[in-house]
Short mmCIF file of C-alpha atoms in Angstrom, two decimals:
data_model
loop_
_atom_site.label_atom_id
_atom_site.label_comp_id
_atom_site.label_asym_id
_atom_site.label_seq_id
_atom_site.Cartn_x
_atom_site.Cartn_y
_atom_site.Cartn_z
CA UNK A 1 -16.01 -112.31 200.12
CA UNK A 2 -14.93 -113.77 204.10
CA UNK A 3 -12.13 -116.06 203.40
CA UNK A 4 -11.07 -115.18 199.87
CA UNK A 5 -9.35 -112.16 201.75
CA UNK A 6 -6.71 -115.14 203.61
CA UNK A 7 -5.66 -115.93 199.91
CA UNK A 8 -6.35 -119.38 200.23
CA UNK A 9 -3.70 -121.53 197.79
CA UNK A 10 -4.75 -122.69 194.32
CA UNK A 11 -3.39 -126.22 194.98
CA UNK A 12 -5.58 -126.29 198.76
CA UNK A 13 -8.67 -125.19 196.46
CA UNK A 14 -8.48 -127.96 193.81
CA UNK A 15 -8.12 -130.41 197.12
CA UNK A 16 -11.41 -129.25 198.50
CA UNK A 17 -13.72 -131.78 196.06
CA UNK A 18 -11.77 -134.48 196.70
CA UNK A 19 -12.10 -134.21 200.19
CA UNK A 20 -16.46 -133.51 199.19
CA UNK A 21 -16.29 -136.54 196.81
CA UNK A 22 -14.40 -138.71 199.54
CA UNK A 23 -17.36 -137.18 202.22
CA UNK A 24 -20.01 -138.32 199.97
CA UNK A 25 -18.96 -141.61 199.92
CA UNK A 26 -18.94 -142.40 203.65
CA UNK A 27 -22.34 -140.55 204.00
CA UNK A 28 -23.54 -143.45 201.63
CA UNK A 29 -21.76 -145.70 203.67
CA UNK A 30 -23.41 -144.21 207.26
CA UNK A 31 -20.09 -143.45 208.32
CA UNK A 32 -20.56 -140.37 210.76
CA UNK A 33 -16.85 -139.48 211.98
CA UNK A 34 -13.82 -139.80 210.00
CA UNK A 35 -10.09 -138.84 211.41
CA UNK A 36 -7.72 -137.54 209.38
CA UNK A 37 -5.59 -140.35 209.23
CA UNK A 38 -8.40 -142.06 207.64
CA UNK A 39 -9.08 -139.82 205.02
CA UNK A 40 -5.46 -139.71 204.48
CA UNK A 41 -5.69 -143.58 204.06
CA UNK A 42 -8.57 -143.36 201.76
CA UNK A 43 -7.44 -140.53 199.67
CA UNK A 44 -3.26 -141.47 199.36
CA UNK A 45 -2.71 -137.98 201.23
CA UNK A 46 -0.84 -136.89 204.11
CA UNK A 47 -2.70 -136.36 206.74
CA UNK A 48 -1.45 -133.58 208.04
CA UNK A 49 -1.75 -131.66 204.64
CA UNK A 50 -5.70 -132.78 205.18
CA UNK A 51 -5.81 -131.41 208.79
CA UNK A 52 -3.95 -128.25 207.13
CA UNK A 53 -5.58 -127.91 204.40
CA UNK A 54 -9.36 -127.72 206.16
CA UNK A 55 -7.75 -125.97 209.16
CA UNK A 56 -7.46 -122.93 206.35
CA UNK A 57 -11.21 -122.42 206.97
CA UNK A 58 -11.62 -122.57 210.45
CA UNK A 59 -11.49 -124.84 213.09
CA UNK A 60 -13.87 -127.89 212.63
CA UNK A 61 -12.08 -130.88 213.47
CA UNK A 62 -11.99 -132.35 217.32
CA UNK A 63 -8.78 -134.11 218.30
CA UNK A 64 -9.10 -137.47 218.84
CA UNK A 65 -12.69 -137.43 217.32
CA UNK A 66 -12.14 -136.41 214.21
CA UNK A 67 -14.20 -134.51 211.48
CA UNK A 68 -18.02 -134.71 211.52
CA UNK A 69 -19.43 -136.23 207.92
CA UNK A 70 -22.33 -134.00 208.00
CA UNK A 71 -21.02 -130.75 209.03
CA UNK A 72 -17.68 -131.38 206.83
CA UNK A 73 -20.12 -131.85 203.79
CA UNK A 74 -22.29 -129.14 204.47
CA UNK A 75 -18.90 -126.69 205.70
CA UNK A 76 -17.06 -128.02 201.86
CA UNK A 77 -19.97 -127.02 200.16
CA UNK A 78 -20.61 -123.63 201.94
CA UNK A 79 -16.54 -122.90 201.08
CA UNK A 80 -16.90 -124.22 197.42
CA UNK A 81 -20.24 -121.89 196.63
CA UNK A 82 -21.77 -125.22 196.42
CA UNK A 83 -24.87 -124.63 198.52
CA UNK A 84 -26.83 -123.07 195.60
CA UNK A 85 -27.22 -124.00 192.39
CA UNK A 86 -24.41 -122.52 189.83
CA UNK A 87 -25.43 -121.97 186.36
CA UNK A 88 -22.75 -122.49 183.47
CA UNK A 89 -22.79 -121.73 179.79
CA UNK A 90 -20.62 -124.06 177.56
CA UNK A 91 -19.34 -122.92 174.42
CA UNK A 92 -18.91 -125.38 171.57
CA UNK A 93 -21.76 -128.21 170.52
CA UNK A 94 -19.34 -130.52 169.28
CA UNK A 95 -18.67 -133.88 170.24
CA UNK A 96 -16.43 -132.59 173.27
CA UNK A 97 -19.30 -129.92 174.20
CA UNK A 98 -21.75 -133.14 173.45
CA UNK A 99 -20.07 -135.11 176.36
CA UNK A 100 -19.81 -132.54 178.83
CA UNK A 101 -23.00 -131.93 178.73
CA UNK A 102 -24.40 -135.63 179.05
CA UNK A 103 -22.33 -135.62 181.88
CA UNK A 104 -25.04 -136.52 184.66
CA UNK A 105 -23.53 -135.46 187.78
CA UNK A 106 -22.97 -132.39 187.09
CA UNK A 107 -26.40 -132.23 188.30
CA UNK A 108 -26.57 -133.58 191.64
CA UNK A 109 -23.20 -131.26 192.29
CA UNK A 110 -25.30 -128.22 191.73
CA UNK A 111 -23.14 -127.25 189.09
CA UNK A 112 -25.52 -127.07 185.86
CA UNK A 113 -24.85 -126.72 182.13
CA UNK A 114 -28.01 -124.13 181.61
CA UNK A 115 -26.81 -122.91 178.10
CA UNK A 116 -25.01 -124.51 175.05
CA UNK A 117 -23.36 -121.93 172.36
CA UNK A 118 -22.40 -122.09 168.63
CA UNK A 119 -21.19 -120.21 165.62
CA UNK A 120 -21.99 -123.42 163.21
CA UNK A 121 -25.33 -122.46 161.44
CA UNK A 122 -25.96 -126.11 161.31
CA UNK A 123 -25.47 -126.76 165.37
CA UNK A 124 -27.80 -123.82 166.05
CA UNK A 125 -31.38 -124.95 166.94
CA UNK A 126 -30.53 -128.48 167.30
CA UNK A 127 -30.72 -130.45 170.64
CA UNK A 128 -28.53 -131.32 172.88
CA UNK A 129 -29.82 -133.60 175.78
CA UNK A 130 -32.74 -131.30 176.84
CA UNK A 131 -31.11 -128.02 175.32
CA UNK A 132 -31.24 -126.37 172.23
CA UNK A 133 -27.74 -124.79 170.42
CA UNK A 134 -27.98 -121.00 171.26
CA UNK A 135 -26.23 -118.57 168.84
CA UNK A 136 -23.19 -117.77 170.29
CA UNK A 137 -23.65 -114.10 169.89
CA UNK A 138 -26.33 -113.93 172.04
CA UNK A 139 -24.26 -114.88 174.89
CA UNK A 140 -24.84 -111.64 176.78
CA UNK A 141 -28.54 -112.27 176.41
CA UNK A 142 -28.42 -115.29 177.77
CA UNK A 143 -26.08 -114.55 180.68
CA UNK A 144 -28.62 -112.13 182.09
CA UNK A 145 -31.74 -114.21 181.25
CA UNK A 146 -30.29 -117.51 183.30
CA UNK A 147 -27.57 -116.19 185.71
CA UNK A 148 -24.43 -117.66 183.73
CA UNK A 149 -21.89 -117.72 186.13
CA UNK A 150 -19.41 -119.98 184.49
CA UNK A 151 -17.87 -120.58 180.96
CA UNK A 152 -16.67 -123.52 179.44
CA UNK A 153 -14.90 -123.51 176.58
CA UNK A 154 -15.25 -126.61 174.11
CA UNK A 155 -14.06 -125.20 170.91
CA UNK A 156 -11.01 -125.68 169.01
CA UNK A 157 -7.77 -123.70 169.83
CA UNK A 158 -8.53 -121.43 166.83
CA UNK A 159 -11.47 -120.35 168.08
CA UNK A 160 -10.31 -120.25 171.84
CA UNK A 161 -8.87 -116.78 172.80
CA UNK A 162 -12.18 -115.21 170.97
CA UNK A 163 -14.81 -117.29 172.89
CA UNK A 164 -12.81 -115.98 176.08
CA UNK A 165 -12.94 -112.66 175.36
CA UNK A 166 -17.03 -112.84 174.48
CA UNK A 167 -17.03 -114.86 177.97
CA UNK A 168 -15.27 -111.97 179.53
CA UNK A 169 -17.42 -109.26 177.70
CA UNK A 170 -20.35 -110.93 179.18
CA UNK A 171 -19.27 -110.79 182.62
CA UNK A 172 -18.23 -114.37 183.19
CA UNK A 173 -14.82 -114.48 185.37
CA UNK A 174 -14.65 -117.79 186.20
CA UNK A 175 -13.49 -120.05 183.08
CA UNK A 176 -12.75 -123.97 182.36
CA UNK A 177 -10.85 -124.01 179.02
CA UNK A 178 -10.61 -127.33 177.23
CA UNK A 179 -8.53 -125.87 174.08
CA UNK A 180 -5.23 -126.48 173.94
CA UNK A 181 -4.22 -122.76 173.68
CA UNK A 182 -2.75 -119.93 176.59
CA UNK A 183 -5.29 -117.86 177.06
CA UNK A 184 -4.85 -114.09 177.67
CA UNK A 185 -6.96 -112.71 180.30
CA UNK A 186 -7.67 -109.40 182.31
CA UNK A 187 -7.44 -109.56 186.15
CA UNK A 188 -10.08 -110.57 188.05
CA UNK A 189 -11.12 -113.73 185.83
CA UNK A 190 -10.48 -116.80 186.87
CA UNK A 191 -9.21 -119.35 184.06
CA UNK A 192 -8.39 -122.99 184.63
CA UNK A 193 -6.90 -124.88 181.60
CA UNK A 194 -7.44 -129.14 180.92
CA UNK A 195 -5.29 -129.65 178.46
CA UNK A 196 -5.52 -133.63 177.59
CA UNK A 197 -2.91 -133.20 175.79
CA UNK A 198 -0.62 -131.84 178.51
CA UNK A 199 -1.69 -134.69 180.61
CA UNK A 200 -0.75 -137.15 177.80
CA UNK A 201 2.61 -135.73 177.94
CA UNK A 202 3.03 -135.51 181.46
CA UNK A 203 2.13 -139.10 181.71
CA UNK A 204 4.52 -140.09 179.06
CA UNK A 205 7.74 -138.98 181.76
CA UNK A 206 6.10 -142.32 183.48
CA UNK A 207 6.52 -144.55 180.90
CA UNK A 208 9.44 -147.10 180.87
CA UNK A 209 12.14 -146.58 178.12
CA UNK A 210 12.09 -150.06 176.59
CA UNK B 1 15.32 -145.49 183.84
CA UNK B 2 18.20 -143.03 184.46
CA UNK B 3 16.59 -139.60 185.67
CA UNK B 4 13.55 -141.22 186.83
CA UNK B 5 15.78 -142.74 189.81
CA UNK B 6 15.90 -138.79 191.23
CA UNK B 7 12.14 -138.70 191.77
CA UNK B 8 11.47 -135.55 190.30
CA UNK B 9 7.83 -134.58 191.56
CA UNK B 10 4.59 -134.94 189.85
CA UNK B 11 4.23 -130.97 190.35
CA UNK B 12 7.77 -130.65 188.04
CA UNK B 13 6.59 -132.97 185.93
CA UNK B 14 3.46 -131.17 185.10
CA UNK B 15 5.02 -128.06 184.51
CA UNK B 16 6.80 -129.67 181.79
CA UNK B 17 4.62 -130.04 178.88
CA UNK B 18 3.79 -126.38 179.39
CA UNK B 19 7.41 -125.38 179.02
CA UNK B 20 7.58 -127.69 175.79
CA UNK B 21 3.92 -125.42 174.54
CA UNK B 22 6.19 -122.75 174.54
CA UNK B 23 9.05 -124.01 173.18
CA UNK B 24 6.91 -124.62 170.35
CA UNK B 25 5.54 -121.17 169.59
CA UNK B 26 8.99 -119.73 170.28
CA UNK B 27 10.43 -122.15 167.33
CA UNK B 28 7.25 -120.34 165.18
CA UNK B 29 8.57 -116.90 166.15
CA UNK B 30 12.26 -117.65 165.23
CA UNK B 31 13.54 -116.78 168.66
CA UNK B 32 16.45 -118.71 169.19
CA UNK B 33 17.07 -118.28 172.99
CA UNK B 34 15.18 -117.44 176.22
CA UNK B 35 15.68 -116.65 179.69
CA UNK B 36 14.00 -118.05 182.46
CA UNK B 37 13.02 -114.47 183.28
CA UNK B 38 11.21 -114.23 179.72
CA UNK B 39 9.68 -117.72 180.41
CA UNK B 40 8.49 -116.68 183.37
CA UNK B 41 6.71 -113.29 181.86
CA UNK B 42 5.00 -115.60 179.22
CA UNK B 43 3.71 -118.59 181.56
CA UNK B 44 2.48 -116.31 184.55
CA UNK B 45 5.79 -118.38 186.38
CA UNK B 46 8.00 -117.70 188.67
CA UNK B 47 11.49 -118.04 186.40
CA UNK B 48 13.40 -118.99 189.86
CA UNK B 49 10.82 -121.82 189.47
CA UNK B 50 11.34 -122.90 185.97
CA UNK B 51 15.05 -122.42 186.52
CA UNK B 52 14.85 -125.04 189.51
CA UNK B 53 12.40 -127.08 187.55
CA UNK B 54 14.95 -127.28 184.84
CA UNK B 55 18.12 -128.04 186.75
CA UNK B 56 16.68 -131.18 187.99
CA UNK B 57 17.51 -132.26 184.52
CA UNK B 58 21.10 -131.20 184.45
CA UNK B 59 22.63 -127.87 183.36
CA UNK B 60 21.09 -126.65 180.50
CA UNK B 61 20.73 -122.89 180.26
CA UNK B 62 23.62 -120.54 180.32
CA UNK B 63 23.71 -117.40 182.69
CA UNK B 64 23.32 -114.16 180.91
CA UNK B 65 22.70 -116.36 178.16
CA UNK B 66 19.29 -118.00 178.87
CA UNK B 67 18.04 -121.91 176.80
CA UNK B 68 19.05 -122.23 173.74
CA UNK B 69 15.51 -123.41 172.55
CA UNK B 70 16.55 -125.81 170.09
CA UNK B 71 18.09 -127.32 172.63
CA UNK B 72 15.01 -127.24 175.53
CA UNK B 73 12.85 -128.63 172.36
CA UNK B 74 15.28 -131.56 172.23
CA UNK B 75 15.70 -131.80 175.69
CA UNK B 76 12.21 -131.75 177.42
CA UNK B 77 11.32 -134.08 174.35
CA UNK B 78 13.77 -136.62 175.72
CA UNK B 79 12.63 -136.50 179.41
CA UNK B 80 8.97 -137.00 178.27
CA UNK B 81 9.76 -139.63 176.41
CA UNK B 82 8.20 -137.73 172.97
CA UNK B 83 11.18 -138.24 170.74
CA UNK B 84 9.19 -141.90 169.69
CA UNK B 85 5.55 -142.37 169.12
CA UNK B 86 3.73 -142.83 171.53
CA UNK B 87 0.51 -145.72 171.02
CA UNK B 88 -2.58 -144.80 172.97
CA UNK B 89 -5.60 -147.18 173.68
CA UNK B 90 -8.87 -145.24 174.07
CA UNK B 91 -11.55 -146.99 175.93
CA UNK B 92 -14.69 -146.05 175.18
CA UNK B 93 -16.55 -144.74 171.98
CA UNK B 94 -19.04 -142.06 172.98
CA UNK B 95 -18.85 -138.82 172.18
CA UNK B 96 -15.80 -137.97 174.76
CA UNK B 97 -14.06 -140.69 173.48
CA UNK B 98 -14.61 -139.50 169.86
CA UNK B 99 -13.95 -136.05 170.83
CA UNK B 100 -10.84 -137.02 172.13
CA UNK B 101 -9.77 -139.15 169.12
CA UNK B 102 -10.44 -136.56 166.74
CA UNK B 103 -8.25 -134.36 168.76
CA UNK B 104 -5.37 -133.34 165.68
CA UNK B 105 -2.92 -132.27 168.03
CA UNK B 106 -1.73 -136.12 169.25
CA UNK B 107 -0.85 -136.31 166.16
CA UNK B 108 2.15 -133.91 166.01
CA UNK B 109 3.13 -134.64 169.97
CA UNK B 110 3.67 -138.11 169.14
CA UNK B 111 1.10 -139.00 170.88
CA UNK B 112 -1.10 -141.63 168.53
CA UNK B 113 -4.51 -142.80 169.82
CA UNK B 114 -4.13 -146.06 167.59
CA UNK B 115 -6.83 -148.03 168.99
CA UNK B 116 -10.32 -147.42 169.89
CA UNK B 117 -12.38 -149.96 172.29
CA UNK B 118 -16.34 -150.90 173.69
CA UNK B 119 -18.17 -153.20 175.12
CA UNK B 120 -21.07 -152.14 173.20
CA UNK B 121 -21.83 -154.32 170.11
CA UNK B 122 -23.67 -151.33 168.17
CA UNK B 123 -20.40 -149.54 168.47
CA UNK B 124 -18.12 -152.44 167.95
CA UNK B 125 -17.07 -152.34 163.81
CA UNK B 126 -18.20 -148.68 163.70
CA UNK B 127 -15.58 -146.04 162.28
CA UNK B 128 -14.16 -143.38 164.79
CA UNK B 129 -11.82 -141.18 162.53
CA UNK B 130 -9.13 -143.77 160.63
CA UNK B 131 -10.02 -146.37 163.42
CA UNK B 132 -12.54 -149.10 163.69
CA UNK B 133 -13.45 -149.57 166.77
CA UNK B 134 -13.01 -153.15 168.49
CA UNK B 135 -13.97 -155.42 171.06
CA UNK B 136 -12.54 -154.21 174.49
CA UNK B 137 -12.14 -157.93 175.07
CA UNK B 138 -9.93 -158.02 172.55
CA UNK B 139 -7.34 -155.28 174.72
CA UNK B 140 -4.68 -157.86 175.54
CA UNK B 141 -4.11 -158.59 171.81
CA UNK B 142 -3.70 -155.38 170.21
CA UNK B 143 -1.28 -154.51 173.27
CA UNK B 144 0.74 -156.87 171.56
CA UNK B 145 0.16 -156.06 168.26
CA UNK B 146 0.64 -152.35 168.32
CA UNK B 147 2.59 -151.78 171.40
CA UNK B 148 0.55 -149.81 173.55
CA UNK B 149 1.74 -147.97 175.95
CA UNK B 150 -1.00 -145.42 177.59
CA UNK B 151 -4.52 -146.02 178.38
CA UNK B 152 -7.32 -143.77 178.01
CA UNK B 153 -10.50 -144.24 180.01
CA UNK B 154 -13.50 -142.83 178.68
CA UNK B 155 -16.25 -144.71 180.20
CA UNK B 156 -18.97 -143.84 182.47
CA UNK B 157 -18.04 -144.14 186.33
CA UNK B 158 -19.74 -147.50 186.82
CA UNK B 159 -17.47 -149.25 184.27
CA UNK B 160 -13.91 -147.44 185.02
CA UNK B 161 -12.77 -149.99 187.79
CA UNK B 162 -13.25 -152.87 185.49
CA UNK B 163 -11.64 -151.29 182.58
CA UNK B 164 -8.55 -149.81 184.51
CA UNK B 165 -8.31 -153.43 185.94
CA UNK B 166 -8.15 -154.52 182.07
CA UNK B 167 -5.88 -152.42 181.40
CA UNK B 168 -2.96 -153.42 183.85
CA UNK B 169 -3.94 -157.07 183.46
CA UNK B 170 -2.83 -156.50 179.45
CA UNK B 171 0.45 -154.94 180.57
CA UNK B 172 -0.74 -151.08 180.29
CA UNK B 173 0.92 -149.23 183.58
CA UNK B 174 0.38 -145.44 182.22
CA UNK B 175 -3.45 -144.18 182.21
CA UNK B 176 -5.52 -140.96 181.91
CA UNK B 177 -8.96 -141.69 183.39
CA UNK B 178 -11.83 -139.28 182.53
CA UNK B 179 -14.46 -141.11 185.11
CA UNK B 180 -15.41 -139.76 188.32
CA UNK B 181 -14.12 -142.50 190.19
CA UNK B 182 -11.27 -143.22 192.39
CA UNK B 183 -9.66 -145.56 190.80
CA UNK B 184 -7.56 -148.48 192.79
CA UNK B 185 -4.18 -149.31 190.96
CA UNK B 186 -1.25 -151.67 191.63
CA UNK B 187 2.12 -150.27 192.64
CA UNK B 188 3.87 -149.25 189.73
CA UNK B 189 0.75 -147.96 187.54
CA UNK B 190 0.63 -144.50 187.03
CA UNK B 191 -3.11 -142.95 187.20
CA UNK B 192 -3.57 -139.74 186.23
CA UNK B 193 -7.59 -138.55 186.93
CA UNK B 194 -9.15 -135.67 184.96
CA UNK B 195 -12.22 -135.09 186.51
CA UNK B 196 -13.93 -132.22 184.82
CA UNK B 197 -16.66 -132.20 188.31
CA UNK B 198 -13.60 -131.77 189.78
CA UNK B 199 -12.01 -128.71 188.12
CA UNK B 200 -15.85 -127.60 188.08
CA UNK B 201 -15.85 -127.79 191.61
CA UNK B 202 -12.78 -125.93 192.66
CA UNK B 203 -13.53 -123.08 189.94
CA UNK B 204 -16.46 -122.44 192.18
CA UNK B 205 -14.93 -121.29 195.13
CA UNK B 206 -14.04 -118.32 192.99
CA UNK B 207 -17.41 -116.79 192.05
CA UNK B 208 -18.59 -113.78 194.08
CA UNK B 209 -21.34 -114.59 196.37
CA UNK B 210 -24.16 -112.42 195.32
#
């Protein structure tokens, strides 16, 4: 596992694409060096949490150079398990699962919907972009078959805390839940929550009492 | 403005819709009060941190004692702004967009997607839920008309610029943008991006290399 064993910080982690989305961009724009001040420009960061954050994983910045596009790109990716393709099952073929799964760039991020589940008799079979609805209780199946790796879960909050346990059961331990619901889960998994809903009302703080 | 003159950060801020989840299911389970310590068990939270988080806000818990949770209901309500409705513009009727409108639990939070917008004419008139959806050229008057507040962006990446700019042009400073894009914004906006490649990206880092 190499640098899982430094215990790397949650909040560093969800930095790392940002900093891969931002390096993207300037390889389409030939850009070959970028400082950190720049970055820190481009993103609205400080740059010293960006020369922190990457220093985390080794040295690869040069003082007074800066970082090298390519090798920051390729050295993000190698971090993020990005160099290979990742394959994810998403639970749910409703209109939520629906979007997710149109969502083109997953594709190009090597991060690929390769399964989509469902309980509904009536989802079951039908298509969804170039898929077909698997029954949802042949999860396990499935995750051997095509190398699941990763769950999403696109179901309603009713539904939620059982799709994570099948997820579980299968042997998937990394999770993206989109139900609004606290999921219980053994050690060793790896949940993240989007909760629009919390965002909503996290936003709301911001707006001005009239 | 009062508390928002302290500049409480985003990170507090975000922590508090999950306190007010909990709040909630407490209220269900007739428990009355709660310490931090208790809070802390239940959230997977350090209850030194909630207790800080809280005391930004003024004294509200009572040592030995713990929140009165009638009172934290009331409370966080007020700082979030939730004890008013709340009108949300969604932009964009595909299927996230109608995923998110059909999402029931606005409803109860006071937060009200009330209109729905496109560009496209085939989904202009259309019926998304209780809401038709209209012109997104037609932004600036139902501002007016049904005093929006928050702004929703469900459109693909290519359009999001344009549409955020739309939005602040018609008066709309708080928005939740679902496009991978990075968004620029005027000072005072507030721009909140959930990027599911994002959250995809950084849940990576976590699988076991093979």
């Amino acid at each position: 596992m190499g640098n899982k064993e430094l215990r790397i910080s949650p909040s560093v982690i969800r930095r790392l694409p940002v900093y891969l989305r931002l390096v993207q961009e300037l390889k389409e724009l030939s850009i070959a060096t970028i400082s950190s001040q720049e970055m820190g420009d481009r993103l609205d960061l400080n740059p010293a949490q960006i020369r922190k954050d990457l220093a985390s994983f080794g040295e690869f910045g040069r003082k007074g150079v800066g970082y090298n596009v390519a090798y920051l790109d390729w050295k993000l990716r190698q971090i993020l398990n990005l160099d290979r393709q990742i394959n994810v099952a998403l639970i749910g073929a409703g209109h939520l699962g629906i979007a997710l799964s149109n969502y083109a760039r997953f594709q190009s991020e090597r991060i690929k919907i390769t399964a989509v589940f469902d309980r509904d008799p009536q989802k079951i079979g039908q298509k969804v972009g170039s898929l077909t609805v698997a029954d949802a209780q042949d999860l396990p199946l499935y995750r051997q078959k095509y190398n699941l790796q990763m769950g999403i879960i696109a179901v309603p909050a009713s539904a939620a805390q059982e799709v994570c346990d099948e997820l579980v059961a299968a042997g998937i331990k990394v999770i993206l839940n989109f139900a609004p619901a606290n999921l219980r889960i053994p050690k060793g998994v790896h949940l993240r929550n989007t909760d629009v809903t919390t965002e909503l009302q996290a936003l709301a703080y911001y707006l001005e009492n009239e």
